[in-house]
Short mmCIF file of C-alpha atoms (C1' of nucleotides) in Angstrom, two decimals:
data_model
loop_
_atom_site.label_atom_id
_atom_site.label_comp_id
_atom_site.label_asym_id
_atom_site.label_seq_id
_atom_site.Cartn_x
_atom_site.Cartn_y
_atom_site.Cartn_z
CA UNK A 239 0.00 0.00 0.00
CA UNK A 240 2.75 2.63 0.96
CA UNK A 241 6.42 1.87 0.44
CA UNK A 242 8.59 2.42 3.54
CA UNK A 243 10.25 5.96 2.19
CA UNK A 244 6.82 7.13 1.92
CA UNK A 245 5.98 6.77 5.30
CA UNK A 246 9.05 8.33 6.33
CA UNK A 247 8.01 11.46 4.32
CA UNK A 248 4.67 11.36 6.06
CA UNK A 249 6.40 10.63 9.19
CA UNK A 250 8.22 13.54 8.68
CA UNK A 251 5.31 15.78 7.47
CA UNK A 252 2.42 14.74 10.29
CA UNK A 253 4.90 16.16 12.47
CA UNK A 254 6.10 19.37 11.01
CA UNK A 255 4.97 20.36 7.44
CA UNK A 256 7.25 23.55 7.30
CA UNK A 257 9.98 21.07 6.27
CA UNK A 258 11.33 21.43 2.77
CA UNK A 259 11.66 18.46 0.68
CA UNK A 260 15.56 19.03 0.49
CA UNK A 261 15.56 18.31 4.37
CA UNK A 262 13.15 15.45 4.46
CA UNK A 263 14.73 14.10 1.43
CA UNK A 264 17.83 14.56 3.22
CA UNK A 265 16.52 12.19 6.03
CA UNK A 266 14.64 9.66 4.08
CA UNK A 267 17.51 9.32 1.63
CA UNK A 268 15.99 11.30 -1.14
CA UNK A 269 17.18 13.98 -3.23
CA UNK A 270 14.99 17.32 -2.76
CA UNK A 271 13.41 16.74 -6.32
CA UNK A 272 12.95 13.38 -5.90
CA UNK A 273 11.29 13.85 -2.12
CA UNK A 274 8.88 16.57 -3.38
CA UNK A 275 7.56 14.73 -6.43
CA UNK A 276 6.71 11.92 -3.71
CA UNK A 277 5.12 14.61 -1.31
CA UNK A 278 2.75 15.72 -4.90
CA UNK A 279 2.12 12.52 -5.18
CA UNK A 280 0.97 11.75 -1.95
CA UNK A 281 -0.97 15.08 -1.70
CA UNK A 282 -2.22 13.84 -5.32
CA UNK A 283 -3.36 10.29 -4.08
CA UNK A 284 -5.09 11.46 -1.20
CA UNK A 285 -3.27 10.44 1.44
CA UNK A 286 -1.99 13.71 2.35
CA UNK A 287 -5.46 15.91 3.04
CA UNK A 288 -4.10 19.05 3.85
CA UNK A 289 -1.92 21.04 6.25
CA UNK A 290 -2.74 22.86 9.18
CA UNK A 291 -1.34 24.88 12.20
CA UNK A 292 -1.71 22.58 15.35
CA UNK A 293 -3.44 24.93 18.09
CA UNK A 294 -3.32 25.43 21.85
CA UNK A 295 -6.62 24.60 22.93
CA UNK A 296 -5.70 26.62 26.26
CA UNK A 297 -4.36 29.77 24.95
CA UNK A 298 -7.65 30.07 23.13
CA UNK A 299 -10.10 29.73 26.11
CA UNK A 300 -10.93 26.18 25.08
CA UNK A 301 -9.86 24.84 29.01
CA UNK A 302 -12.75 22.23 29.54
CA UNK A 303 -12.84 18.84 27.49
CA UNK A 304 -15.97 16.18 27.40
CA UNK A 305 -16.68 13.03 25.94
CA UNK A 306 -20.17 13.11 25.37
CA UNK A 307 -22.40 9.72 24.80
CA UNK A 308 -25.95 10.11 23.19
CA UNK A 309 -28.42 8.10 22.81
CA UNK A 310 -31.30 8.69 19.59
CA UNK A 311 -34.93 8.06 20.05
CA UNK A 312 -34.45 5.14 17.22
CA UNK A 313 -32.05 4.26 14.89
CA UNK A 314 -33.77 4.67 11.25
CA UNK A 315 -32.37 6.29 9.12
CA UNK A 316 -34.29 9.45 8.98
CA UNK A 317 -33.45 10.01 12.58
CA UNK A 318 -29.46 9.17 12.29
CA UNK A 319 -29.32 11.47 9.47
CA UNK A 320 -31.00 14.17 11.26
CA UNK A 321 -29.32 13.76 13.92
CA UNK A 322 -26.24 13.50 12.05
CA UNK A 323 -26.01 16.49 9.52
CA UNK A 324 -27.28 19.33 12.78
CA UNK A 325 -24.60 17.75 15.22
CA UNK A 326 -21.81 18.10 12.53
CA UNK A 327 -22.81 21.68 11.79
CA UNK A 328 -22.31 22.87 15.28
CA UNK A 329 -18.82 24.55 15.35
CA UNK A 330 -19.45 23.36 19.36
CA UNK A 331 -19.13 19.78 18.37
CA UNK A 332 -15.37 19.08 17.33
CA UNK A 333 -15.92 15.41 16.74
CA UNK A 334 -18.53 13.16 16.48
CA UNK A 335 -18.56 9.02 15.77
CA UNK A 336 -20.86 6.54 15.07
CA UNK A 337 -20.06 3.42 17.76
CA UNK A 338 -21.06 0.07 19.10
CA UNK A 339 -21.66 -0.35 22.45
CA UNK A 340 -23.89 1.19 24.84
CA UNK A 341 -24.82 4.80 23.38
CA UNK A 342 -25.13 5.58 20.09
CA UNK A 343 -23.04 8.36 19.42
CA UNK A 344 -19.97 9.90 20.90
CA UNK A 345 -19.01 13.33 20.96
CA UNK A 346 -15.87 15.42 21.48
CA UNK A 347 -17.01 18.76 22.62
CA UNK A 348 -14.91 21.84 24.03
CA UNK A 349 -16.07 24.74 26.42
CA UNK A 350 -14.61 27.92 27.60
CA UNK A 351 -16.16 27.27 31.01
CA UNK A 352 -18.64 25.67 32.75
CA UNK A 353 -21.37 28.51 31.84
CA UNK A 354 -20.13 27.78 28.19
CA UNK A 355 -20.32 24.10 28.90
CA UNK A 356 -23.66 24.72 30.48
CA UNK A 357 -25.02 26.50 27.72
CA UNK A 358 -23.64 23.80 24.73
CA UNK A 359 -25.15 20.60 26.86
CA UNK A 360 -28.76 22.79 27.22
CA UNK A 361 -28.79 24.79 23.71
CA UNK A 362 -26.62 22.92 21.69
CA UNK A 363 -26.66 19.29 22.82
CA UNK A 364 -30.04 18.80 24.08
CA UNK A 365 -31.13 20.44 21.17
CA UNK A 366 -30.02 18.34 18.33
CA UNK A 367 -33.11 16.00 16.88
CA UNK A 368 -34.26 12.74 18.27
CA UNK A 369 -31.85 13.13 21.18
CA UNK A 370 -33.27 11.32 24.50
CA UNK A 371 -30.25 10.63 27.01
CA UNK A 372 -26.89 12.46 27.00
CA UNK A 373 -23.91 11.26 29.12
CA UNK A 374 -20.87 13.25 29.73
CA UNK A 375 -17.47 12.55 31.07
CA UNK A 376 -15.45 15.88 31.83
CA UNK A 377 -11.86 15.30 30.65
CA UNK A 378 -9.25 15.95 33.60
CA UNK A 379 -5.82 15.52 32.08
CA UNK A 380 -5.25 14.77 28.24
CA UNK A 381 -2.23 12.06 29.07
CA UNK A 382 -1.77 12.10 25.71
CA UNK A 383 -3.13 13.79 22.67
CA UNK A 384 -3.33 13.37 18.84
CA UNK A 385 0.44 13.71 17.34
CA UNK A 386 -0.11 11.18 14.45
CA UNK A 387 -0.75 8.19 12.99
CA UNK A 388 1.93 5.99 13.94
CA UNK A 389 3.44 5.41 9.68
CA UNK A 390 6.80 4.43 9.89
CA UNK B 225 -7.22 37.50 25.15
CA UNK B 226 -7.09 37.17 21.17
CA UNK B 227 -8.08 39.77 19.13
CA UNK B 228 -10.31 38.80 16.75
CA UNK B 229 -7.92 39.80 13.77
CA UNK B 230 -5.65 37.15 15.50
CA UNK B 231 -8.63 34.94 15.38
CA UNK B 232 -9.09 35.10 11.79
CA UNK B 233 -5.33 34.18 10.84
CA UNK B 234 -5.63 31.18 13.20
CA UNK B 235 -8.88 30.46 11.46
CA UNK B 236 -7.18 30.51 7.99
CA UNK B 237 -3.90 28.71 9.36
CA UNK B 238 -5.91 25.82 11.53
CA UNK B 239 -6.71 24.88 7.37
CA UNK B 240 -4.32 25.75 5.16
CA UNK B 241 -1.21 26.27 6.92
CA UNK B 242 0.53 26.70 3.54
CA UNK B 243 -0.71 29.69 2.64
CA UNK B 244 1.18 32.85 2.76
CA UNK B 245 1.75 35.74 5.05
CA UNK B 246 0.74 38.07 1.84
CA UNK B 247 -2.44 35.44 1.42
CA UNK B 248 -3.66 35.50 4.93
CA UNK B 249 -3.18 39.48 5.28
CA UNK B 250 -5.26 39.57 2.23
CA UNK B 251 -8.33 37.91 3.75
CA UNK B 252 -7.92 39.66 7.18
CA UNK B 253 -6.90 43.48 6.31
CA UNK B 254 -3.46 43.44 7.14
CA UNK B 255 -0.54 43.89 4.65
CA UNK B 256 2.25 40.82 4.44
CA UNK B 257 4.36 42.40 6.83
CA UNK B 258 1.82 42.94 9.67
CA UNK B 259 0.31 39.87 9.19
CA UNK B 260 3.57 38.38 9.27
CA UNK B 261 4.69 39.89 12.43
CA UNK B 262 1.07 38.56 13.93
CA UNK B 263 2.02 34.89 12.70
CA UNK B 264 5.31 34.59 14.80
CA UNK B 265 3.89 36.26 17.59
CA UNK B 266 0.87 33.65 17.94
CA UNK B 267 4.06 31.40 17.15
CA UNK B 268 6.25 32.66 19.87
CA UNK B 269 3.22 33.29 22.71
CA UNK B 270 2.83 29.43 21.61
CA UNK B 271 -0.56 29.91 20.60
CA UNK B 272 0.08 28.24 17.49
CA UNK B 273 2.17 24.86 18.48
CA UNK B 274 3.14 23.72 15.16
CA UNK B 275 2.23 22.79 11.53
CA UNK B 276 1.66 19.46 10.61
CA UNK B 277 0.09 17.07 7.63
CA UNK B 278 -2.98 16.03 7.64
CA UNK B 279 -3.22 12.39 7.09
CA UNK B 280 -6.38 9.98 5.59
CA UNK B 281 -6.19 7.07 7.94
CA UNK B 282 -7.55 4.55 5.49
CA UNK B 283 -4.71 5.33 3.43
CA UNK B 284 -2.86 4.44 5.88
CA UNK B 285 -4.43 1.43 6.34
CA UNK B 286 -5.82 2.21 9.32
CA UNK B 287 -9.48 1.38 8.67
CA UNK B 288 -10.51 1.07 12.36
CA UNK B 289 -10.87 2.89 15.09
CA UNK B 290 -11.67 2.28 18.46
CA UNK B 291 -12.96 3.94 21.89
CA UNK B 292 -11.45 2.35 24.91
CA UNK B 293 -12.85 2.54 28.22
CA UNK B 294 -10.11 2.00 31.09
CA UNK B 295 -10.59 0.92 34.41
CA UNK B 296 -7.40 0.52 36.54
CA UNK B 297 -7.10 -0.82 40.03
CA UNK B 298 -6.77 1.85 42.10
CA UNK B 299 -6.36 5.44 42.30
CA UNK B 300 -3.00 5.87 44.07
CA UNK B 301 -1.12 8.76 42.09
CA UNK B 302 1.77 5.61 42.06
CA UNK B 303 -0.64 3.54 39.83
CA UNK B 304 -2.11 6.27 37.67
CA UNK B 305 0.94 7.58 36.55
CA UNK B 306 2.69 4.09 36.04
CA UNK B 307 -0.22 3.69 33.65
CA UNK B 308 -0.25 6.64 32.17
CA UNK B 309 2.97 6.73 31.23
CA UNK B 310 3.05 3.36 29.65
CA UNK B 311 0.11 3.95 27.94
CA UNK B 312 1.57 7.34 26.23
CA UNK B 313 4.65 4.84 24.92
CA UNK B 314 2.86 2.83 22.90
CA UNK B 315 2.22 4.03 19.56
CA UNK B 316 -0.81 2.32 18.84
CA UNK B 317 -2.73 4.65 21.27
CA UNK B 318 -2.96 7.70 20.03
CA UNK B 319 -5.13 9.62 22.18
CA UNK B 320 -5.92 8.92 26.40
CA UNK B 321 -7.62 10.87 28.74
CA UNK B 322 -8.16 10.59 32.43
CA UNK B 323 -12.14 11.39 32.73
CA UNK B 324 -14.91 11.53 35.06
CA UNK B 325 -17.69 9.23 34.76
CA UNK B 326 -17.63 4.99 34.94
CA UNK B 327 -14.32 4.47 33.75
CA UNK B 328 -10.65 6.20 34.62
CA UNK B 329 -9.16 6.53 31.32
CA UNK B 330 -10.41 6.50 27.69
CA UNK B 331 -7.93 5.54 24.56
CA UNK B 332 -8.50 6.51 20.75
CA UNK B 333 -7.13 3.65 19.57
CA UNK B 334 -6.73 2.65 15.34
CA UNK B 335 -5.95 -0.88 13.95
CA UNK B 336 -5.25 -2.23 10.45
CA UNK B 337 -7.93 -4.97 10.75
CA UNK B 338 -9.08 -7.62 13.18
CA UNK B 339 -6.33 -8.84 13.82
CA UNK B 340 -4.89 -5.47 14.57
CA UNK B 341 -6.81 -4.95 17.03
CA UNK B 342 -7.15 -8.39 18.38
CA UNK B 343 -3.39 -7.99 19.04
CA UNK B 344 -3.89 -4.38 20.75
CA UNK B 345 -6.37 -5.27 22.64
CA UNK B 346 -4.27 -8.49 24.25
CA UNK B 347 -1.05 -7.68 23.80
CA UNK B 348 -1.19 -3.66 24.16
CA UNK B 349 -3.98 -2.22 26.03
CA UNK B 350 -4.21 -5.38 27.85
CA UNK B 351 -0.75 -5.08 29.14
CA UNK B 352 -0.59 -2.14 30.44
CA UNK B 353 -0.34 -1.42 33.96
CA UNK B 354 -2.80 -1.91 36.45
CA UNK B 355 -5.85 -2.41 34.03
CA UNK B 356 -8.51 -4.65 35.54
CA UNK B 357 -11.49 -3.86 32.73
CA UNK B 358 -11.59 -2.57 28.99
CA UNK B 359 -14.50 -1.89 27.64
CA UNK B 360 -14.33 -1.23 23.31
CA UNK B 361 -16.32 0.58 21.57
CA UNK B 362 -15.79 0.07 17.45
CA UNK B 363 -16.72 3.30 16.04
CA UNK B 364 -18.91 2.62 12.72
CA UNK B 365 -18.78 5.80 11.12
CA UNK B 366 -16.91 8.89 12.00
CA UNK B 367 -19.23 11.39 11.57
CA UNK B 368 -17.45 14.75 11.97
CA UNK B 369 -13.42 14.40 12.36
CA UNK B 370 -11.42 17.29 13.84
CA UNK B 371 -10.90 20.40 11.99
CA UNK B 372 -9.73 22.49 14.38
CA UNK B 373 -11.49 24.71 16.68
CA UNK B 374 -13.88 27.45 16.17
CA UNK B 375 -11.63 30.41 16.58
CA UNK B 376 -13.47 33.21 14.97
"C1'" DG C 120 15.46 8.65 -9.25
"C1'" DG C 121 19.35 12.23 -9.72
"C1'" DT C 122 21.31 16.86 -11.13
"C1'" DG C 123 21.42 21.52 -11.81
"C1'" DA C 124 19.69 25.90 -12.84
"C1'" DA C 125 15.88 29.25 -13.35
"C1'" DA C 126 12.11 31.34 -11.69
"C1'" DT C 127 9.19 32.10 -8.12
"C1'" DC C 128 7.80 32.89 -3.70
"C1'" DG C 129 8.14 34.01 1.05
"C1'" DT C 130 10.40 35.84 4.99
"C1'" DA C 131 12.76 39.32 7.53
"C1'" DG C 132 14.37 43.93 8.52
"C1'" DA C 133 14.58 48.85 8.55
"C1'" DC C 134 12.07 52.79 8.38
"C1'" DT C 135 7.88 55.79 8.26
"C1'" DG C 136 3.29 57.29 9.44
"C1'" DC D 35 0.78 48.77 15.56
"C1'" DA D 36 0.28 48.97 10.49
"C1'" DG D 37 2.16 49.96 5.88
"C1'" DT D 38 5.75 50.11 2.25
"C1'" DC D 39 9.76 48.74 0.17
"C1'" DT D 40 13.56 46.02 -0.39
"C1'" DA D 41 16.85 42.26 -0.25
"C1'" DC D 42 18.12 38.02 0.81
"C1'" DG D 43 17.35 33.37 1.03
"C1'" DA D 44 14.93 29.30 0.33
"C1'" DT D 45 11.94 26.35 -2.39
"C1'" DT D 46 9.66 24.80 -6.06
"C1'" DT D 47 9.69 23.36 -10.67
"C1'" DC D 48 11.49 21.92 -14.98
"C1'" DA D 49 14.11 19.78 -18.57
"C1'" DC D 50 17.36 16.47 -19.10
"C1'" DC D 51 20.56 12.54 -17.73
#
DNA sequence: GGTGAAATCGTAGACTG
DNA sequence: CAGTCTACGATTTCACC
């Protein structure tokens, strides 16, 4: 599926993108032409989405972390959708998955503070369609958070 | 705390990190320069941590992903940490929180397949210090994946 | 895939309003 | 704190080996 020099790359990219190729290329083995054309091609295939500035949650006000579990009033399609399309348009709602297990849905939600959090689990939460039971875990410590997929 | 002209540049950079000083300024009111100078301040104030790639994960092969609910024995601040810091090791978990609610931690967790996570499960999550119970949830369908927060 | 060179683009600094 | 202008450097891109 991917050889081992492109994983390197991505290695290389998922943790800083403002590399050049001639550096990468440099640790991978590559000349710089060479490296970049693989980079296009990555970007090209897919596999490389986009690149983005990783942010400090903190420094923006975002101090409070949940897990949120929901349960639907039924699982037809009609209501999943609905449910669906209004939770993933709420700029509240960072994440949202589909899962087995107990609740239906699980949501990754940030808050500036507990009024904020107060006002997404009434307004925001509570409000999306067909929603009947919401559980939420407050997040304490992030041990560890999202650096990358692990590619080499 | 942020201005919203700071804001907006985080907005544009949480997306495209590749674009320009001169691009950015463009879309916020500010000339290259100033917008420039606003960049490596939100750098230095470490606002902004980094840049990185965005990866597809089932590009990568990594066509799972799971939830996983973590219940150690005991609370001592001995036990937590020796599992914490294990679990931050191992490659395969790439997120972990210590939360509120039934269970003590939960683990983002992505396999290749079955077997992927059969092994994880057993060999990985099972393994790691001081876990009593593990409770998975697969997650079906990933609804809304992170994009960054809403900063403006 | 490598090389090398050309063209482009972006950053950084000094200075002014 | 923003704007302009400039210069330097780095990076991309291309044709060819």
């Amino acid at each position: 599926m991917l050889e081992k020099t492109d994983r390197k790359i991505l290695h290389e990219l998922q943790f800083d993108s403002r590399r050049s190729a001639a550096t990468i290329g440099e640790k991978v083995g590559l000349s710089a032409s060479a490296c970049h054309r693989r980079i296009r091609l990555l970007e090209d295939r897919g596999v490389i989405e986009g690149y983005g500035a990783r942010l400090n949650a903190e420094k923006l006000g975002y101090v409070m972390t949940f897990f949120v579990e929901v349960t639907l009033e039924g699982q037809s399609e009609t209501v999943l959708g609905a449910f669906e399309r209004a939770a993933a348009a709420r700029p509240e709602v960072l994440e949202c998955y589909l899962t087995t297990g107990t609740a239906d849905y699980v949501l990754k939600v940030s808050a500036q503070d507990t009024d904020d959090y107060e006002r997404i689990h009434r307004r925001v939460i509570s409000g999306l369609p067909h929603v009947i039971r919401i559980q939420s875990s407050l997040v304490m410590k992030t041990v560890k958070s999202w650096r990358g997929y692990p590619v080499e």
